[in-house]
Short mmCIF file of C-alpha atoms in Angstrom, two decimals:
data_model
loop_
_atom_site.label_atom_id
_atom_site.label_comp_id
_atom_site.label_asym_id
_atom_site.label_seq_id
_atom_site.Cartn_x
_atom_site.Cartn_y
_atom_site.Cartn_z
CA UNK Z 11 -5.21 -6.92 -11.71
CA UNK Z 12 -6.67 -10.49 -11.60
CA UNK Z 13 -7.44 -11.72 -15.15
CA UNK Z 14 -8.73 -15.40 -16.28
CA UNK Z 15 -7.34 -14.55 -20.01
CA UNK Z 16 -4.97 -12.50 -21.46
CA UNK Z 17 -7.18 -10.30 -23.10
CA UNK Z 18 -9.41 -7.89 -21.08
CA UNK Z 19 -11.65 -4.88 -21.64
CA UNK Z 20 -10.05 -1.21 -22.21
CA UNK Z 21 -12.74 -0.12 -18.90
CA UNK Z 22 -11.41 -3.11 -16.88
CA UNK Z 23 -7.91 -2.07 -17.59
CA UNK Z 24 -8.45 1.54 -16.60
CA UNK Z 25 -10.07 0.91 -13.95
CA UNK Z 26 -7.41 -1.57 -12.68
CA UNK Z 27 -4.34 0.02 -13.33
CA UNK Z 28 -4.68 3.49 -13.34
CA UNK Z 29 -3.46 3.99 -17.41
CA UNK Z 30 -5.92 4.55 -20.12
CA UNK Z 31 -6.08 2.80 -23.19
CA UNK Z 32 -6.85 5.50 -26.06
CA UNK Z 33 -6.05 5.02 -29.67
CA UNK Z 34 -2.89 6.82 -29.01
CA UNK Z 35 -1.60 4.70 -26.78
CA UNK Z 36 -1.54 3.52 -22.59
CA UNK Z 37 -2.49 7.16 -20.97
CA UNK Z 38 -2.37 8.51 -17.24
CA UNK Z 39 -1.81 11.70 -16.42
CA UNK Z 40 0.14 13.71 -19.01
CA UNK Z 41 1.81 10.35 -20.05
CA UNK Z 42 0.59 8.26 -23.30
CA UNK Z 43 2.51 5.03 -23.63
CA UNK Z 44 2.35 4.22 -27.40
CA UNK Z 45 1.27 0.16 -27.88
CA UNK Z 46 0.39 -0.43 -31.37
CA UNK Z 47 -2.25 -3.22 -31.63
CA UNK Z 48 -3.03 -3.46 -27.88
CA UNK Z 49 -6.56 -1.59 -27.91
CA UNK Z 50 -8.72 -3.71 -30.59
CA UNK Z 51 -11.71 -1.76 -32.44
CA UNK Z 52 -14.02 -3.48 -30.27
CA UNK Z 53 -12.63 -2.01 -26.84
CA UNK Z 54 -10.61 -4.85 -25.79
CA UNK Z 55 -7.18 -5.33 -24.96
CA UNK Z 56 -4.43 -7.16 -26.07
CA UNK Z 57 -2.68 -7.38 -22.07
CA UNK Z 58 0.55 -9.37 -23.24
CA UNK Z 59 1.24 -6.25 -25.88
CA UNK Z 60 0.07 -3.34 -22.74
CA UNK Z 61 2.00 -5.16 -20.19
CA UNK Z 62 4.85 -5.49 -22.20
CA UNK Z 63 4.87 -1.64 -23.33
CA UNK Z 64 4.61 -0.52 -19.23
CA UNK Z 65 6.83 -2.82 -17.71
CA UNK Z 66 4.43 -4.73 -15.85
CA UNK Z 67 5.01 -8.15 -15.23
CA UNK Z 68 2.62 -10.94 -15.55
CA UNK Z 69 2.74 -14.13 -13.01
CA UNK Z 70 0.51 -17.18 -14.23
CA UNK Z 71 -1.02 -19.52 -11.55
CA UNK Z 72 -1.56 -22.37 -13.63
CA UNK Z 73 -3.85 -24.50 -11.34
CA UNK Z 74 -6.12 -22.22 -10.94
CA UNK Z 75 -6.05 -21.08 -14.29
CA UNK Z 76 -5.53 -16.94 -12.92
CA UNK Z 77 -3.14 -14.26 -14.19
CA UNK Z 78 -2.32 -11.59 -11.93
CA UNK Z 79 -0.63 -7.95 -13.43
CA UNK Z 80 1.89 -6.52 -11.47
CA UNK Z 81 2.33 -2.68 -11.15
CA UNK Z 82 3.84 -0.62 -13.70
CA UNK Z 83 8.24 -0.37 -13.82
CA UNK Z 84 8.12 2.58 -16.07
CA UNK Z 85 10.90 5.23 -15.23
CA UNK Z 86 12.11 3.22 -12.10
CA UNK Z 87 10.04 4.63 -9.43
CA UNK Z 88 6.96 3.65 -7.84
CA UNK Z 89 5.17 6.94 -9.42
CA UNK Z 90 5.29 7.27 -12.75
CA UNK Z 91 3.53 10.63 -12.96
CA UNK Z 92 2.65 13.02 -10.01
CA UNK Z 93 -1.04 13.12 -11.12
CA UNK Z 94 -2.85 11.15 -8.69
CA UNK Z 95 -4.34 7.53 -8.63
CA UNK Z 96 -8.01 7.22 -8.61
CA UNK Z 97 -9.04 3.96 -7.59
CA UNK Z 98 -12.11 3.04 -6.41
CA UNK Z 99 -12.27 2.42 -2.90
CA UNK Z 100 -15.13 1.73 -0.52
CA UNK Z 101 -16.66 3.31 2.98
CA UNK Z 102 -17.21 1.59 5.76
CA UNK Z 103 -20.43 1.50 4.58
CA UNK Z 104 -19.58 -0.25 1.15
CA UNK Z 105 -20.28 3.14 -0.59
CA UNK Z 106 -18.06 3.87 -3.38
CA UNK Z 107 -15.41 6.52 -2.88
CA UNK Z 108 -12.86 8.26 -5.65
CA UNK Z 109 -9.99 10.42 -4.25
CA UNK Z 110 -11.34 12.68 -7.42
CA UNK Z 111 -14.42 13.60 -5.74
CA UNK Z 112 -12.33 15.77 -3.43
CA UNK Z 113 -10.85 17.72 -6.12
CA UNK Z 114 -10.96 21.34 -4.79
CA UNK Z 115 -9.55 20.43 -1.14
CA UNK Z 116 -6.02 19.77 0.14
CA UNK Z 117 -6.03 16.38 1.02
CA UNK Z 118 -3.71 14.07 3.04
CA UNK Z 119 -4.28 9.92 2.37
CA UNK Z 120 -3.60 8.12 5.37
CA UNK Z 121 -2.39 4.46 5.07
CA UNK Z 122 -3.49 2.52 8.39
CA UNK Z 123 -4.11 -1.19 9.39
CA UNK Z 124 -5.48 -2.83 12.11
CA UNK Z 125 -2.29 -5.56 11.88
CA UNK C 28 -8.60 10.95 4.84
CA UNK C 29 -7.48 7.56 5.98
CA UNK C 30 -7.58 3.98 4.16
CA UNK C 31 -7.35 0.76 5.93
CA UNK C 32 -5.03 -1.72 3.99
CA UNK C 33 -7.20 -4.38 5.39
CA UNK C 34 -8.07 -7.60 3.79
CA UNK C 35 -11.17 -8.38 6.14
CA UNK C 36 -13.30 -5.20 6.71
CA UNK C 37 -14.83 -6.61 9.93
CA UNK C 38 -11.46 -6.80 11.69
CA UNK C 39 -10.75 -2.94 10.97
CA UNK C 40 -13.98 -1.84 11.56
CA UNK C 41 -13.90 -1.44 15.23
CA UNK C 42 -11.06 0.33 15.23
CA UNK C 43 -12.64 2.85 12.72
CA UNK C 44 -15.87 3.24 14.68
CA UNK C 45 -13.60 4.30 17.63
CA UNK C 46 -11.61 6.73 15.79
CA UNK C 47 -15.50 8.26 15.20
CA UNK C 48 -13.31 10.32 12.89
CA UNK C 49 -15.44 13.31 10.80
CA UNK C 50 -13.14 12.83 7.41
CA UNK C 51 -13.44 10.20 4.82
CA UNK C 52 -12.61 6.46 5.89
CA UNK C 53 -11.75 3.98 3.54
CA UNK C 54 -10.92 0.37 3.02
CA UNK C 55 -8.92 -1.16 0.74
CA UNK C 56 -9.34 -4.90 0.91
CA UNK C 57 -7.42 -5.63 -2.26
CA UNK C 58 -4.34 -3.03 -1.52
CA UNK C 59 -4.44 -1.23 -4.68
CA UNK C 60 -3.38 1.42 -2.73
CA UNK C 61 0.41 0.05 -2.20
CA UNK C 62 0.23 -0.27 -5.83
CA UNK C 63 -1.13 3.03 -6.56
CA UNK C 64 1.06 5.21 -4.43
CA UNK C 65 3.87 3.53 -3.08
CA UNK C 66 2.26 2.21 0.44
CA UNK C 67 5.00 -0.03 2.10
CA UNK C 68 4.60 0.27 5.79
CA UNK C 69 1.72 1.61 8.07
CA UNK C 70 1.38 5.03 9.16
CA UNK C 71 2.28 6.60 5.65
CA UNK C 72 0.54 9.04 3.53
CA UNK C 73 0.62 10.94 0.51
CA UNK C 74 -0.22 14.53 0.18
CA UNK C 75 -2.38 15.75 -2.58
CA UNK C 76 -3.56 19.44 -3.75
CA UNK C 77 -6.37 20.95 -5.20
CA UNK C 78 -6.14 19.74 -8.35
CA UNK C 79 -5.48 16.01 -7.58
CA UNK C 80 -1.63 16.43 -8.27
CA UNK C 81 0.71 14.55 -5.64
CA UNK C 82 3.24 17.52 -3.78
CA UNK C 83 4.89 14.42 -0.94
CA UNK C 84 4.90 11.03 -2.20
CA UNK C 85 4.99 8.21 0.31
CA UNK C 86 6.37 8.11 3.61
CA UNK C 87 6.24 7.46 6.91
CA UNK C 88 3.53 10.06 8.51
CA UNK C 89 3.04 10.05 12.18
CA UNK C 90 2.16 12.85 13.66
CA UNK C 91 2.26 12.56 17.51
CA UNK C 92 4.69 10.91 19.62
CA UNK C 93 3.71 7.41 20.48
CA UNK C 94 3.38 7.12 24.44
CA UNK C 95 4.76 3.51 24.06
CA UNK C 96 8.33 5.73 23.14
CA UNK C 97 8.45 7.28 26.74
CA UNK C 98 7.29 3.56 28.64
CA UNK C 99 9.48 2.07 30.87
CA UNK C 100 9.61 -1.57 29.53
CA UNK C 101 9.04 -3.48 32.99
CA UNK C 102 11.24 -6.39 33.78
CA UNK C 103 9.47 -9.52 33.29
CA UNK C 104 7.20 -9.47 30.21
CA UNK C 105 7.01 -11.94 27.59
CA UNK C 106 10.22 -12.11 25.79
CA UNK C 107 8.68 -11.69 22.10
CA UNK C 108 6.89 -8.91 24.03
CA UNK C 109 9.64 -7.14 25.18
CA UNK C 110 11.93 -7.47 22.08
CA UNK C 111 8.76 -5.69 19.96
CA UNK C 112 8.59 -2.92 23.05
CA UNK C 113 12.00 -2.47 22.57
CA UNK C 114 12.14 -2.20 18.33
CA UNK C 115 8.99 -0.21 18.80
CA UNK C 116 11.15 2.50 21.39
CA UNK C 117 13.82 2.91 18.66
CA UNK C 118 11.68 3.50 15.78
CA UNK C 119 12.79 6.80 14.27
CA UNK C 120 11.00 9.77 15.03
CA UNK C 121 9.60 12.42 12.89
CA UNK C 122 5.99 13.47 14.30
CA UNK C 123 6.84 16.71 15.22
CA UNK C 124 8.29 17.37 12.26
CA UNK C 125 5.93 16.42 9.84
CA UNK C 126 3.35 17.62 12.01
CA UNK C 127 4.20 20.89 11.31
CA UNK C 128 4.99 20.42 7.89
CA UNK C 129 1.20 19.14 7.11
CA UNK C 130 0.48 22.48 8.58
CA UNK C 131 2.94 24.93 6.75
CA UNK C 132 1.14 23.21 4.00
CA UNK C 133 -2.33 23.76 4.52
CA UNK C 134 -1.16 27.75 5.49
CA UNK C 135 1.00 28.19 2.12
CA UNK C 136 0.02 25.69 -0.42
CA UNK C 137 2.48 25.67 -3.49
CA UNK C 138 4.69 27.85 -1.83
CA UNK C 139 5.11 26.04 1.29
CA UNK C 140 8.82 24.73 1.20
CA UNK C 141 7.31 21.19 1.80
CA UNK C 142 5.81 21.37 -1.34
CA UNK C 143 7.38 19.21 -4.05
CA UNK C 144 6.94 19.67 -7.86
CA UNK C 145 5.73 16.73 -9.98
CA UNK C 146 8.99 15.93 -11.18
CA UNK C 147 10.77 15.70 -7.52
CA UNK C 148 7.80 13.76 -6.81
CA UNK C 149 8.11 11.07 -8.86
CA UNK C 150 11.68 10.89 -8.18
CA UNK C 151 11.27 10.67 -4.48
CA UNK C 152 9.09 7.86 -4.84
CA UNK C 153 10.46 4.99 -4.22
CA UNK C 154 12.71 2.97 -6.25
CA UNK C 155 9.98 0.50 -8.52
CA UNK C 156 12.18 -3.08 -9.93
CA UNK C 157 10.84 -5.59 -12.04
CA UNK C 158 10.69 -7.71 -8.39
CA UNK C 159 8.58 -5.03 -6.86
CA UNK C 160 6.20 -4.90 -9.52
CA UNK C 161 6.20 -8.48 -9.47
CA UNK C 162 5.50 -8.87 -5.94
CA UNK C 163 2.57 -6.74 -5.92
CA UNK C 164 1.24 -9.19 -8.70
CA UNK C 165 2.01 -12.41 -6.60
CA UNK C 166 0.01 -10.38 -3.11
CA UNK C 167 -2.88 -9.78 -4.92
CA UNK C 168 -2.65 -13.10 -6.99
CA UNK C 169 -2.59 -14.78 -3.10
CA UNK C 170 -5.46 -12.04 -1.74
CA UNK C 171 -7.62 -13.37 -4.66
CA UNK C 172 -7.03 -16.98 -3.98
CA UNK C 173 -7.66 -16.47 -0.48
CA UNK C 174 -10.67 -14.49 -1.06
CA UNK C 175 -12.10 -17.28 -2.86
CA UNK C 176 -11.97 -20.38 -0.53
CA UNK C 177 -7.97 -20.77 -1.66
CA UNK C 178 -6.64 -20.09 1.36
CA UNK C 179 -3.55 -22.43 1.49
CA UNK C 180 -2.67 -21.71 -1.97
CA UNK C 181 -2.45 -18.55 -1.04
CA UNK C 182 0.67 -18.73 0.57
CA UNK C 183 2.64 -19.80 -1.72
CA UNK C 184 2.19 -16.31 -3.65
CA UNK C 185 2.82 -14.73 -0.32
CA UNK C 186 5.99 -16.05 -0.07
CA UNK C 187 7.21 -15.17 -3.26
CA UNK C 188 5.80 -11.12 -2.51
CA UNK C 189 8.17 -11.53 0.90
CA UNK C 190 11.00 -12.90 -1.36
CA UNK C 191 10.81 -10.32 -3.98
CA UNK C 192 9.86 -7.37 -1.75
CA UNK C 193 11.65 -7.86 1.16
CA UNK C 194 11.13 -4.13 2.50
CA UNK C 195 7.59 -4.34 2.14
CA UNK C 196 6.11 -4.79 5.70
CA UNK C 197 2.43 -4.35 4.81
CA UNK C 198 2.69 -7.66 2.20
CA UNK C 199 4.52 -9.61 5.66
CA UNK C 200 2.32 -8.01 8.05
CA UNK C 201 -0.69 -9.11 6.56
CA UNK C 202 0.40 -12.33 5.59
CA UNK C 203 1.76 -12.80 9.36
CA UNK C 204 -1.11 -11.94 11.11
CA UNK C 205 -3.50 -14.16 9.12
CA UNK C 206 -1.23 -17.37 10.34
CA UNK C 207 -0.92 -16.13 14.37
CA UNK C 208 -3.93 -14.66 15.15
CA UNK C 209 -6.17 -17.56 16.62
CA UNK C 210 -9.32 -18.76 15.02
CA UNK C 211 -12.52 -16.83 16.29
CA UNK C 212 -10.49 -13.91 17.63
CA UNK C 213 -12.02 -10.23 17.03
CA UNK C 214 -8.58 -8.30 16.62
CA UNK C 215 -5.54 -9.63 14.65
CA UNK C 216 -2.68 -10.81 16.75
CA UNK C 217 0.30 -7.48 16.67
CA UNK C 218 2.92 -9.78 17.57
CA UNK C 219 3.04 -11.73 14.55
CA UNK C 220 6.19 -13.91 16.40
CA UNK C 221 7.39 -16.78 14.68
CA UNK C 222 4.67 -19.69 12.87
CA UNK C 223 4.68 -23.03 10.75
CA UNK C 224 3.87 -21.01 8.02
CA UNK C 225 6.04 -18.39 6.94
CA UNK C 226 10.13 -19.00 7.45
CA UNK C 227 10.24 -15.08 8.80
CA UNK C 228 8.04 -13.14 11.40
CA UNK C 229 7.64 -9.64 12.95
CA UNK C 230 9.48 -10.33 16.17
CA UNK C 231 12.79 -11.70 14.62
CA UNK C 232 13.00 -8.87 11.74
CA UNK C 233 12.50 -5.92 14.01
CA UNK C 234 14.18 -7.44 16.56
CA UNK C 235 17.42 -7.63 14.85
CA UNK C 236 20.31 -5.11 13.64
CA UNK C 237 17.78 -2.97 11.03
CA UNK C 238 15.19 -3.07 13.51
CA UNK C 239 12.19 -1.23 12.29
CA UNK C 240 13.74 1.47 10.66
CA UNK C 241 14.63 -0.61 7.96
CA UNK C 242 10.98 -0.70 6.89
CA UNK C 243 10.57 2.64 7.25
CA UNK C 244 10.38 5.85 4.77
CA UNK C 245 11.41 8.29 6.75
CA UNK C 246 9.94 12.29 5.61
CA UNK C 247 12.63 14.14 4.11
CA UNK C 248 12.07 17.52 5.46
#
């Protein structure tokens, strides 16, 4: 997640990194991540305090004045919980495509590159 | 469904009009993907059932022999050519095998024996440091600065992804490729040999004693 301050929006996050912010804490899946005084009463969030709580780090590039969140450490693996990511992606066609719209099907992800 | 971990949509594109495939095709210029599920190394996959709960996390996931396996490497050929051909010919191989594991799958769901539970899962996922974490911050800190007009800094961040994930060959891949492929050309150079840019390159880390298999997740099956 690119950020140009170290406070964001709760969507933004979410929508980034996969984990929720709720009043009960950083969720995804059947995890909540308590993080007292991350999520503000007017949606945003505190990123130092959610980072902090899930293990990401945080790398600075000061010239050009960007942060950039790394993914989460929590429990050591690069899954935290088996319920799957739903990022948006795009078509070829610059539609935009959620894994969740598939719910229902079996489906495989294929990683490819043309590289 | 397949997602191309592609940082320039034009430069996949062909190769995704030729597939003319009749499932979902993606792109994925930022690689969230890696990030999301663990992509280190092109062809791997995840497997997901009907209610959006991982059952195979990330691995390698070819599923026919490559013909290049079976080639006679003719005498004569470009030397970074023929030290690629070569790594490329000892690349473990799993196809069959995972081949018909996809399909024990699709026949028996749950109960297929390929099936994993959400706790072996996450557990077979791969090992997650502080440097990974960190290097997945610095590729997508050097993606954005590319993406807008930073190229050179760019590299910098690149760098430091290569440093602190050295087994990631997607993050060196597409950082290679950017720096080889000559200006104006419609497919990215595969060779990725060695530049003035980056201090490693494709030829001379496959071409060595870990060869490819170092980079690669093999399918426990």
């Amino acid at each position: 997640m690119i950020l140009t301050e170290l406070r964001t929006t709760a969507d933004a996050f979410h929508s980034s990194t996969g984990w929720e912010p709720k009043p009960e804490g950083l969720c995804r899946g059947e995890i909540c991540v308590p993080a007292p005084g991350a999520l503000a009463p007017d949606g945003s969030l505190d990123v130092t305090i959610a980072a902090e709580r899930l293990g990401m780090p945080i790398v600075h590039d000061v010239e050009h004045g960007l942060w950039a969140l790394g993914s989460a450490t929590l429990g050591g693996r690069a899954l935290s919980t088996a319920v799957a990511a739903d990022p948006e992606l795009k078509t070829f066609d610059n539609e935009p495509f959620r894994l969740s719209s598939l719910r229902g099907k079996k489906v495989i992800l294929l990683a490819w590159s043309s590289y | 469904m397949t997602v191309a971990l592609d940082i320039d949509i034009d430069l996949a594109r062909p190769w995704n009009t030729l597939a003319a495939a009749t499932h979902p095709t993606l792109i994925d210029t930022t690689h969230i993907t890696n990030a999301a599920f663990g992509f280190t190394n092109i062809p791997m996959a995840v497997w997901i059932d009907e209610n959006g709960v991982l059952v195979r996390p990330a691995e390698a996931a070819s599923i026919e022999r490559s013909p290049l396996r079976d080639m006679e490497i003719p005498e004569g050929l470009p030397e970074q050519l023929s030290k690629v051909m070569h790594a490329v010919k000892a690349i473990p191989d799993d196809a069959e095998a995972y081949r018909a594991a996809i399909l024990d799958w699709v026949r028996n769901g749950a109960e297929s024996r390929f099936a994993m539970t959400p706790d072996e899962v996450i557990e077979r996922s791969r090992p997650h440091s502080d440097d990974e974490a960190r290097a997945r911050a610095c590729f997508e800190l050097g993606e954005h600065l590319r993406r807008t007009g930073h190229a050179d800094s760019a590299v910098a961040w690149w760098k430091e992804a290569h440093r602190l994930d050295p087994q990631n060959l997607v993050y060196k891949r597409q950082a290679w490729t950017l720096v080889t492929t000559p200006a104006g050309a419609t497919e990215y150079d595969l060779m990725q040999g060695p530049n003035d840019v980056y201090d490693s390159n494709l030829v001379d880390e496959v071409s060595g004693e870990g060869g490819f298999a170092q980079f690669i997740v093999r399918p426990t099956l």
